[in-house]
Short mmCIF file of C-alpha atoms in Angstrom, two decimals:
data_model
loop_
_atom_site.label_atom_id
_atom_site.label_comp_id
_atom_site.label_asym_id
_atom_site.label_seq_id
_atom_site.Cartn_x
_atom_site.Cartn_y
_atom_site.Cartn_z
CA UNK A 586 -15.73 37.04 23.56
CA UNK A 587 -13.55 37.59 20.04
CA UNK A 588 -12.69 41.43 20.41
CA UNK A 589 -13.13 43.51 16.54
CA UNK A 590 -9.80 43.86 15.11
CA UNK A 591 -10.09 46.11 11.80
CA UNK A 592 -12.68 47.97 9.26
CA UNK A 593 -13.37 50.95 7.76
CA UNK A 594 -14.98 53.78 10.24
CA UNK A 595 -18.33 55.20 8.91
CA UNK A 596 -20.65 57.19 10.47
CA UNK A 597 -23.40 55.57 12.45
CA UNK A 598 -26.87 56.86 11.56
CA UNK A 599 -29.56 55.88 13.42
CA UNK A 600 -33.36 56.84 12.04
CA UNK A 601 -36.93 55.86 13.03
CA UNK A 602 -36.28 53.82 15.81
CA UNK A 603 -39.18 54.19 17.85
CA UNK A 604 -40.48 51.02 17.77
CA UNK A 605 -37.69 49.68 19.96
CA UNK A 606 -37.48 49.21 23.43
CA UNK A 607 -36.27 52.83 24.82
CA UNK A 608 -35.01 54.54 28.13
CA UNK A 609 -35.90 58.23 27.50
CA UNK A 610 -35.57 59.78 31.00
CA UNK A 611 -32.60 59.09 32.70
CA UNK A 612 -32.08 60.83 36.37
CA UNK A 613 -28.76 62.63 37.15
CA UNK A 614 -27.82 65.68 39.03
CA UNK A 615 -26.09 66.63 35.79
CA UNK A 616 -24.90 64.80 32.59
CA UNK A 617 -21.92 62.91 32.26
CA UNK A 618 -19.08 64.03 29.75
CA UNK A 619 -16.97 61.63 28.13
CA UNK A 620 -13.26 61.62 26.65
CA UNK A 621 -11.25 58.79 24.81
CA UNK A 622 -8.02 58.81 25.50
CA UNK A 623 -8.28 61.90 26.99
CA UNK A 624 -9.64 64.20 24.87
CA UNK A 625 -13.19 65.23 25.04
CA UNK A 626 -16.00 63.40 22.66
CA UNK A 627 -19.62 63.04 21.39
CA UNK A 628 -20.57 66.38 23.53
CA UNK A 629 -24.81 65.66 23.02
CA UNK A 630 -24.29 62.27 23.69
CA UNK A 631 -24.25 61.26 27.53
CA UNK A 632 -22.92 58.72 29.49
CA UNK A 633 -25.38 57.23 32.40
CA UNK A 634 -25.96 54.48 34.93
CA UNK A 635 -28.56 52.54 34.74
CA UNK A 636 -28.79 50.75 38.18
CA UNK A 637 -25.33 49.53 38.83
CA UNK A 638 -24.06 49.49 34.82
CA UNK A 639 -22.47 52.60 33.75
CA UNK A 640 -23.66 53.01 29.89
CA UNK A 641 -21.47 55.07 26.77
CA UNK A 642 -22.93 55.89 23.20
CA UNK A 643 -21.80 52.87 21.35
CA UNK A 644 -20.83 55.61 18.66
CA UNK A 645 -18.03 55.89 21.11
CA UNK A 646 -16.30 52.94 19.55
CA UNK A 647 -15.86 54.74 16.23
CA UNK A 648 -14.02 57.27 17.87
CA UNK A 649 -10.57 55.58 18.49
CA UNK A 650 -11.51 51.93 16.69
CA UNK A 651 -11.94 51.21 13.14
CA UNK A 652 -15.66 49.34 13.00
CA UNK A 653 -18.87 49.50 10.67
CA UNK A 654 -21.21 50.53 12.72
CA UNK A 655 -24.92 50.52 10.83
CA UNK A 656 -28.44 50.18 12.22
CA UNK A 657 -30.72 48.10 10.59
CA UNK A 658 -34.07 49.78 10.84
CA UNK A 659 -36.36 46.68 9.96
CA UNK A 660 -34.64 44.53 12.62
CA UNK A 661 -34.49 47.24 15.28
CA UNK A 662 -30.39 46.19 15.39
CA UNK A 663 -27.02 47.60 15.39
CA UNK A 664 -24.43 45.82 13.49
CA UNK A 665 -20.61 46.08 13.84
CA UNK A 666 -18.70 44.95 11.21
CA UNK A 667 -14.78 44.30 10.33
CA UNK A 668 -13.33 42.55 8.12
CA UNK A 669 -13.16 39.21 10.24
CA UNK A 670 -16.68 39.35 11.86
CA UNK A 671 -19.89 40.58 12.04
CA UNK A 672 -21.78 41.07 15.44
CA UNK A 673 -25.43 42.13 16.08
CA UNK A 674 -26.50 43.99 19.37
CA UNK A 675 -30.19 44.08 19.95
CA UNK A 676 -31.57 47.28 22.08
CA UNK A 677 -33.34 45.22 25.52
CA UNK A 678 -31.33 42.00 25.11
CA UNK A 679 -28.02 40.99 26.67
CA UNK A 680 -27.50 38.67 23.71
CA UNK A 681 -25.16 39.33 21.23
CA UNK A 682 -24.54 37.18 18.00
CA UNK A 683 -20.74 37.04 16.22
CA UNK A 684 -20.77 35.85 13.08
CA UNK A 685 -17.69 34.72 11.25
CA UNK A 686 -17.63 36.97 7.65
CA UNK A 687 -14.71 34.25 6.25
CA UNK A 688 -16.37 30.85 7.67
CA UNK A 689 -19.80 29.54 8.74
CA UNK A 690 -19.17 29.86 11.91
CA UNK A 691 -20.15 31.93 14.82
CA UNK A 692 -21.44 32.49 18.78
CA UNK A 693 -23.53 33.72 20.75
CA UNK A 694 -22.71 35.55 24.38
CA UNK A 695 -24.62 37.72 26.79
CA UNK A 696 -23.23 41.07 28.11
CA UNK A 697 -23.51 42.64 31.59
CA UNK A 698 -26.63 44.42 30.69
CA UNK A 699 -28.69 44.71 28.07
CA UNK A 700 -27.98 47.03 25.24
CA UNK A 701 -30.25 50.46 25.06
CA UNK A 702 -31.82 52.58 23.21
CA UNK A 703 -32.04 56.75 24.65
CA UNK A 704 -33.36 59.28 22.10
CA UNK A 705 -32.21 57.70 19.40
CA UNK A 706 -29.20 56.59 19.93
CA UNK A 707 -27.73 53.22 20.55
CA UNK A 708 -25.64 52.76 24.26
CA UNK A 709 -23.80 49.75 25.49
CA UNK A 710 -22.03 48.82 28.83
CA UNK A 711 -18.66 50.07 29.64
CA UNK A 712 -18.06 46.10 29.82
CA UNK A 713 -19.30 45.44 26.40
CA UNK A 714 -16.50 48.76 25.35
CA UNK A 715 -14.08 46.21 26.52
CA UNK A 716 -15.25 42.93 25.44
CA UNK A 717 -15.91 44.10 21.83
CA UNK A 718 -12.95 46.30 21.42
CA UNK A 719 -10.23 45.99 24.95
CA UNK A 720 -10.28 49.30 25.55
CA UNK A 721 -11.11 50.17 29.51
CA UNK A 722 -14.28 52.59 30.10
CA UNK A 723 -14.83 54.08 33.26
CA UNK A 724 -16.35 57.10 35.75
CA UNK A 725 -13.65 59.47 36.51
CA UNK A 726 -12.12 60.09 40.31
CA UNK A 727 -14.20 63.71 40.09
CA UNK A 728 -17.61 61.61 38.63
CA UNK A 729 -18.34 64.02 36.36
CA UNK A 730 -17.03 62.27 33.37
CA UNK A 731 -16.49 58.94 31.79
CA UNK A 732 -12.96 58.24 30.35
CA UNK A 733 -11.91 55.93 27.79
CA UNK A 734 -8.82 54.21 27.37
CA UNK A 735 -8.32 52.62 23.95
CA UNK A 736 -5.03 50.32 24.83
CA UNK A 737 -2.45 48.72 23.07
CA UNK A 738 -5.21 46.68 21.59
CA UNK A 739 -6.89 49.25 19.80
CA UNK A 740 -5.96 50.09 16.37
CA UNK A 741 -6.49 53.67 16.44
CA UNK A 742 -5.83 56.41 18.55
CA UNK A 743 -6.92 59.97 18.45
CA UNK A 744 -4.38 61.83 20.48
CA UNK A 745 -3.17 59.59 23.32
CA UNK A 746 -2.98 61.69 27.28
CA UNK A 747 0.57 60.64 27.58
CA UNK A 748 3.53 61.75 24.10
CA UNK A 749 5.64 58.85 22.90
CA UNK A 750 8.31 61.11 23.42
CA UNK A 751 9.65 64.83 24.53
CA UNK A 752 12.19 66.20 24.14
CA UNK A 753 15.48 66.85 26.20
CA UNK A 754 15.80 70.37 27.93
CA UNK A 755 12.59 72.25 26.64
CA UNK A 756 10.76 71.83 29.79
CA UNK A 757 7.88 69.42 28.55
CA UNK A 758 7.53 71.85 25.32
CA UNK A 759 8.65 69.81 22.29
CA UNK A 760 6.53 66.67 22.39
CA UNK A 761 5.40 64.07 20.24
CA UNK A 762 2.30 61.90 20.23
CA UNK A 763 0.63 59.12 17.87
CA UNK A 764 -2.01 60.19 15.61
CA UNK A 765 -3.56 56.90 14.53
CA UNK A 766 -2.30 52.97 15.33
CA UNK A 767 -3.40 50.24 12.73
CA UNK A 768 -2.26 46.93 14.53
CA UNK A 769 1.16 47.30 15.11
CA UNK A 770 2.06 50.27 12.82
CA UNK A 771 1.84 54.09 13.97
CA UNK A 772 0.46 55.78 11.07
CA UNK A 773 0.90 59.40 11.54
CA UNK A 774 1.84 61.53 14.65
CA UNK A 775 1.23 65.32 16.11
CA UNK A 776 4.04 67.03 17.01
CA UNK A 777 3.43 70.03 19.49
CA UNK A 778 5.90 72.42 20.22
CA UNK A 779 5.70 75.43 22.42
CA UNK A 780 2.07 74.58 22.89
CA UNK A 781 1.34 74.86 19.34
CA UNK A 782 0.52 71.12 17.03
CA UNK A 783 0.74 69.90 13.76
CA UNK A 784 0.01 66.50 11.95
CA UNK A 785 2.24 64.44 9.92
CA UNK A 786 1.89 61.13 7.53
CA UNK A 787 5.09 59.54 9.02
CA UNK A 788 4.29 55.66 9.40
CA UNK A 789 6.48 53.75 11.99
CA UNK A 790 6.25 50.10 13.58
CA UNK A 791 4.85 50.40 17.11
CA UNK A 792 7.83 49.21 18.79
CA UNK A 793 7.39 49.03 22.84
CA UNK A 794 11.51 48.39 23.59
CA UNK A 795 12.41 51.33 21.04
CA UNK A 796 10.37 54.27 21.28
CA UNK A 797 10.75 57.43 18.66
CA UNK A 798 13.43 59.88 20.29
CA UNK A 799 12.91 63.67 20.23
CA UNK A 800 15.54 66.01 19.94
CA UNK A 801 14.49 70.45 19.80
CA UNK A 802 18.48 71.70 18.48
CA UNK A 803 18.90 74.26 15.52
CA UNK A 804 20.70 71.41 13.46
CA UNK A 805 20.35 73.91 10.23
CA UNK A 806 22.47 76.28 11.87
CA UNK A 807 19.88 79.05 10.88
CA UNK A 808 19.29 80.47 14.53
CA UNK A 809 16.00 78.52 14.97
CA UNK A 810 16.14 75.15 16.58
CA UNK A 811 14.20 72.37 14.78
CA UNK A 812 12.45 69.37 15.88
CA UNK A 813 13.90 65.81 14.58
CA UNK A 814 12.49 62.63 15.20
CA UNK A 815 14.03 59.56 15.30
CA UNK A 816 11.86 56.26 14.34
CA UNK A 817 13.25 52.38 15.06
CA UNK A 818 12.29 50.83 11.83
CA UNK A 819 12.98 47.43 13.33
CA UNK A 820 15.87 44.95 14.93
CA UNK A 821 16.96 41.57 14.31
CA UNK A 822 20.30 39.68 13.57
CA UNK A 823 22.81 42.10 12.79
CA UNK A 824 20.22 45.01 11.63
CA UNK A 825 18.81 47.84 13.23
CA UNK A 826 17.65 50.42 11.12
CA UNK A 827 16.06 53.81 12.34
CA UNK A 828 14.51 56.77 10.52
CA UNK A 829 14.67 60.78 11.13
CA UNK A 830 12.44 63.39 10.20
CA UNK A 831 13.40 67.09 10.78
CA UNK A 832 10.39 69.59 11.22
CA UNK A 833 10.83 73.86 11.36
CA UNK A 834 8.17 73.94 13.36
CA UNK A 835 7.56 78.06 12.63
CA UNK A 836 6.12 76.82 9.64
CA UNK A 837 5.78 72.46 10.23
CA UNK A 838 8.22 72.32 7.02
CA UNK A 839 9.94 69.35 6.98
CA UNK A 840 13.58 69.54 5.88
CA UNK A 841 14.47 66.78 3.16
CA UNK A 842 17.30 64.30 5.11
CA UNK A 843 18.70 61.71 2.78
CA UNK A 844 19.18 58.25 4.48
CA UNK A 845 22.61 57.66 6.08
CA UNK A 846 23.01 54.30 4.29
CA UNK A 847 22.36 55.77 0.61
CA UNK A 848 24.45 59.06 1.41
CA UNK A 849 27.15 56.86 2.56
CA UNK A 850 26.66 54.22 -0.12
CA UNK A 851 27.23 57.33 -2.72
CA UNK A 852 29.64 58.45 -0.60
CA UNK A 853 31.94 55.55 -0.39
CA UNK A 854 33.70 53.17 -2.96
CA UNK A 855 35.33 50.07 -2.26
CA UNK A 856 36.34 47.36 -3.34
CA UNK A 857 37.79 43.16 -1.37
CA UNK A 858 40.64 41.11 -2.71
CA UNK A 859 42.88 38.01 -1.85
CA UNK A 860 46.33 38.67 -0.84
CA UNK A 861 48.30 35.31 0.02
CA UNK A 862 45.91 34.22 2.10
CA UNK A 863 44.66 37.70 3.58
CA UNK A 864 41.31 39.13 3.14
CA UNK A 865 42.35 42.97 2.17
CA UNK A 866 39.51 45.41 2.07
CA UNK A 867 39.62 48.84 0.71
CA UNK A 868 37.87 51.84 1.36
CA UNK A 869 38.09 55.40 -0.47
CA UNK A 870 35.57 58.23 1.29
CA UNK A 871 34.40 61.20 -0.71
CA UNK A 872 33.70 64.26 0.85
CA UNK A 873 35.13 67.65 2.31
CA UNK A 874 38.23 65.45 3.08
CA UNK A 875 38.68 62.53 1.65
CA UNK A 876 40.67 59.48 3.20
CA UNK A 877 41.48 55.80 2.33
CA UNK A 878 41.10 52.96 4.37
CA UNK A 879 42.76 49.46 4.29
CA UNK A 880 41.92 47.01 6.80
CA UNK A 881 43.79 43.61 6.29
CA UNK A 882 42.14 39.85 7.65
CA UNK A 883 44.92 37.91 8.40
CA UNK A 884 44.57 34.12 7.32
CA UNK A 885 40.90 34.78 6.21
CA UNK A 886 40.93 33.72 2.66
CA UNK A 887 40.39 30.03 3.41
CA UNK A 888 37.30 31.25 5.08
CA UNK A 889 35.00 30.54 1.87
CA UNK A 890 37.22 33.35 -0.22
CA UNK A 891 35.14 35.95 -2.00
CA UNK A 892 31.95 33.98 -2.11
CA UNK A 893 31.72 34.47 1.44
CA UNK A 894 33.24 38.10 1.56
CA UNK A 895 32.14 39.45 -1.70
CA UNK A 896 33.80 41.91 -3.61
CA UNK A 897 32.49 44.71 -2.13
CA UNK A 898 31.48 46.25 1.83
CA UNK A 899 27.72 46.02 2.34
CA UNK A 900 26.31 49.56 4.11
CA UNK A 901 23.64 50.16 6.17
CA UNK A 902 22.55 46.84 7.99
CA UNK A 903 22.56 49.24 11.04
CA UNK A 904 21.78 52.89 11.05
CA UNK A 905 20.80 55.38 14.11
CA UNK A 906 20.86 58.95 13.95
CA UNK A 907 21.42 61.43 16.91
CA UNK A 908 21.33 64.97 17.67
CA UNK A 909 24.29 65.96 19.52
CA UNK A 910 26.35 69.22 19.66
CA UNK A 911 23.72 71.12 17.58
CA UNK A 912 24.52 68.88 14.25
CA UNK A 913 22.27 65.39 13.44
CA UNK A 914 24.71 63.04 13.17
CA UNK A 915 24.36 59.05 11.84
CA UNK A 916 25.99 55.61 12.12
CA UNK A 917 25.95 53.27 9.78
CA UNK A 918 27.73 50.09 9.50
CA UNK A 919 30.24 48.82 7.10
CA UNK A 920 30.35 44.64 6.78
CA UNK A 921 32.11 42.56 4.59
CA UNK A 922 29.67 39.66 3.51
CA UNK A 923 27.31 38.87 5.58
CA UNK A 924 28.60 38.14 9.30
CA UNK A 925 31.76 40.52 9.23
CA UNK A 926 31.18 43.62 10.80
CA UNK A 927 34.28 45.73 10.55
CA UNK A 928 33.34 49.27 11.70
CA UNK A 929 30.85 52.34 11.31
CA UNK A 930 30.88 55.25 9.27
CA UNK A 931 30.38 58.31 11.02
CA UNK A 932 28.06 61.02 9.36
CA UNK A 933 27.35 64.71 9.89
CA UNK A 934 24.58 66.47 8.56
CA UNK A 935 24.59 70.10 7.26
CA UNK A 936 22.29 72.74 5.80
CA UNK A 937 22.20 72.37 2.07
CA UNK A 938 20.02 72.47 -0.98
CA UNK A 939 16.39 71.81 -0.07
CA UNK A 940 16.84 70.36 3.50
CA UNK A 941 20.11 69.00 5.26
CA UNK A 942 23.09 67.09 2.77
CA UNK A 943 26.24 65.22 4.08
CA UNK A 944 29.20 67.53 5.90
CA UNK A 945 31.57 64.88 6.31
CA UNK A 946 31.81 61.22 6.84
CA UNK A 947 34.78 58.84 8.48
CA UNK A 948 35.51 55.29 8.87
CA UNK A 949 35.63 54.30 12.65
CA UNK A 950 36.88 50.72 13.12
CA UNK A 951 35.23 48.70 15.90
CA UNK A 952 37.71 47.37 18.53
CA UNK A 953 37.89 44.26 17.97
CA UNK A 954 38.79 44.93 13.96
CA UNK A 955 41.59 47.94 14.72
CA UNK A 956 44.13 45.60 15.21
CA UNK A 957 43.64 44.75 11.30
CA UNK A 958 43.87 48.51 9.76
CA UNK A 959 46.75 48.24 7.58
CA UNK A 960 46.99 51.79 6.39
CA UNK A 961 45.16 55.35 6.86
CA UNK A 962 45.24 58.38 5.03
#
């Protein structure tokens, strides 16, 4: 069965259904509870079995998935809606019709059981949960409550049982969770600290091999320790770029950072020449103490001259960010044209104006380019 991808959420209102096939008296030594992703939900609205199928509000769905959900009181039929599809569930039929909303097209399919209506209110099978949407419903190990799992597939979360990350040394205190997934983007997160949480617009790819990194240090050097995230914007050929956010969390201020690569780009001048057939590149670092940098590329100038080396170092193709020794620190690298790499510059973060400003900044030559640093000073 094609699972909903995306929509809006709405409210589902359901009125003046009684003409529709009901199930008004359930039996149960006591009601059923039910949480998505582990948090508790819809408290008036109970789970139940009905012979062997275990049945959830299908209001459920709006709780961690982004659907339409609207009844259509003339037809006696709830309709789901995204912005690829449109599928109708009809209360005492196992049918279900999927309509295409871009094409003619569409299916039809029959479900485990056949939808209900209790009191009003619109339940489906925990297998229809996971044929319309992927997410896994089932009775918990005590039976006195039905859990939801929305999954990777789901494109929204409300505040998942397990953090993306905690932090180092703080005992399971500093943690961070995601607030919301659309597809494959986190689009705001909670961070809790000391058993306290607060909510934050960050956006971040959802990025299984490199999760967000949590560090708890007082990188402000005010006596407090702060919480700083660390984000992989993405990785490819020669680029990895990350992101850092650093929270007070006394107050949930965020401190302003500046991105390495601009603070470095502003930071550093430079400038690539021809020398007899060398490729000589020049750096001159600003800063609390300044140095210059030559590195010299023995033979290199046949290699496609300064069309292929440019005039000038490109910054920032990779960036990551660290908390170490109480200070955030970055890396950021330094390439001449597109395929040289020749080293990273090595930043250190301090308090300043409005949030944290550059402390100091080096050149650090890879190994493999050392051999070709002419001068430093």
């Amino acid at each position: 069965m094609k699972k909903i991808l995306t929509a809006s959420t709405l409210a589902l209102l359901i009125a003046g259904c009684a003409a529709a096939p009901t199930i008004d008296s359930i039996s149960a030594a006591a009601p059923l509870t039910l949480t998505v992703d582990g948090q508790p939900v819809l408290p008036k609205l109970h789970p139940f079995h009905s012979g062997e199928i275990l049945y959830v509000p299908a209001r459920a769905l709006l709780e961690y998935y982004p659907v339409e959900l609207k009844w259509d009181n003339a037809r006696k039929k709830l309709i789901l809606t995204d912005n690829s599809s449109r599928t109708v569930l009809s209360p005492g039929s196992s049918a279900i019709q999927v309509q295409y909303t871009q094409t003619d097209g569409g299916y039809e399919d029959n479900l485990e059981g056949p939808v209900l209506l209790k009191e009003g209110h619109v339940y489906i099978s925990a297998g229809t949960v996971s044929s319309l949407t992927g997410a896994e419903a089932k009775r918990t190990a005590s039976g006195s409550a039905v859990s939801i799992t929305s999954g990777d597939v789901s494109t929204s979360v409300r505040v998942p049982a397990e953090p993306l990350a905690v932090a180092a040394g703080t005992s399971g205190k500093v943690k961070l969770y995601a607030a919301r997934k659309d597809g494959s983007t986190y689009k705001g997160f909670i961070l809790e600290v000391n058993g306290k949480k607060h909510s934050f617009k960050w956006e971040a790819p959802r990025l299984g091999s490199y999760p967000p990194v949590l560090y708890y240090a007082d990188v402000d050097n005010d006596g407090k320790p702060e919480a700083t995230a660390v984000f992989s914007l993405g990785t490819g050929t020669g680029i990895s770029l990350e992101e850092v956010h650093v929270v007070k969390p006394e107050e949930w201020k965020e401190l302003a950072v500046p991105a390495a690569e601009k603070v470095a780009s502003a930071a550093v001048t430079s400038k690539i020449s021809l020398d007899n057939g060398d490729v000589v590149v020049r750096l001159e670092l600003a800063g609390p103490a300044p140095s210059k940098v030559t590195l010299r590329l023995p033979g290199r100038a046949g290699d496609g001259g300064l069309n292929h080396f440019g005039t000038q170092v490109g910054i920032g193709a990779g960036t990551h960010y660290q908390v170490a020794n109480g200070k955030l620190k970055a890396e950021t690298s330094v390439n001449a044209g597109i395929e040289e790499s020749l080293g990273t510059l090595i930043l250190d973060y301090k308090a300043g104006s409005g949030g944290l400003n550059l402390d100091s900044i080096r050149f650090e030559p890879y190994d493999t380019t050392k051999q070709y640093v002419e001068k430093e000073q």
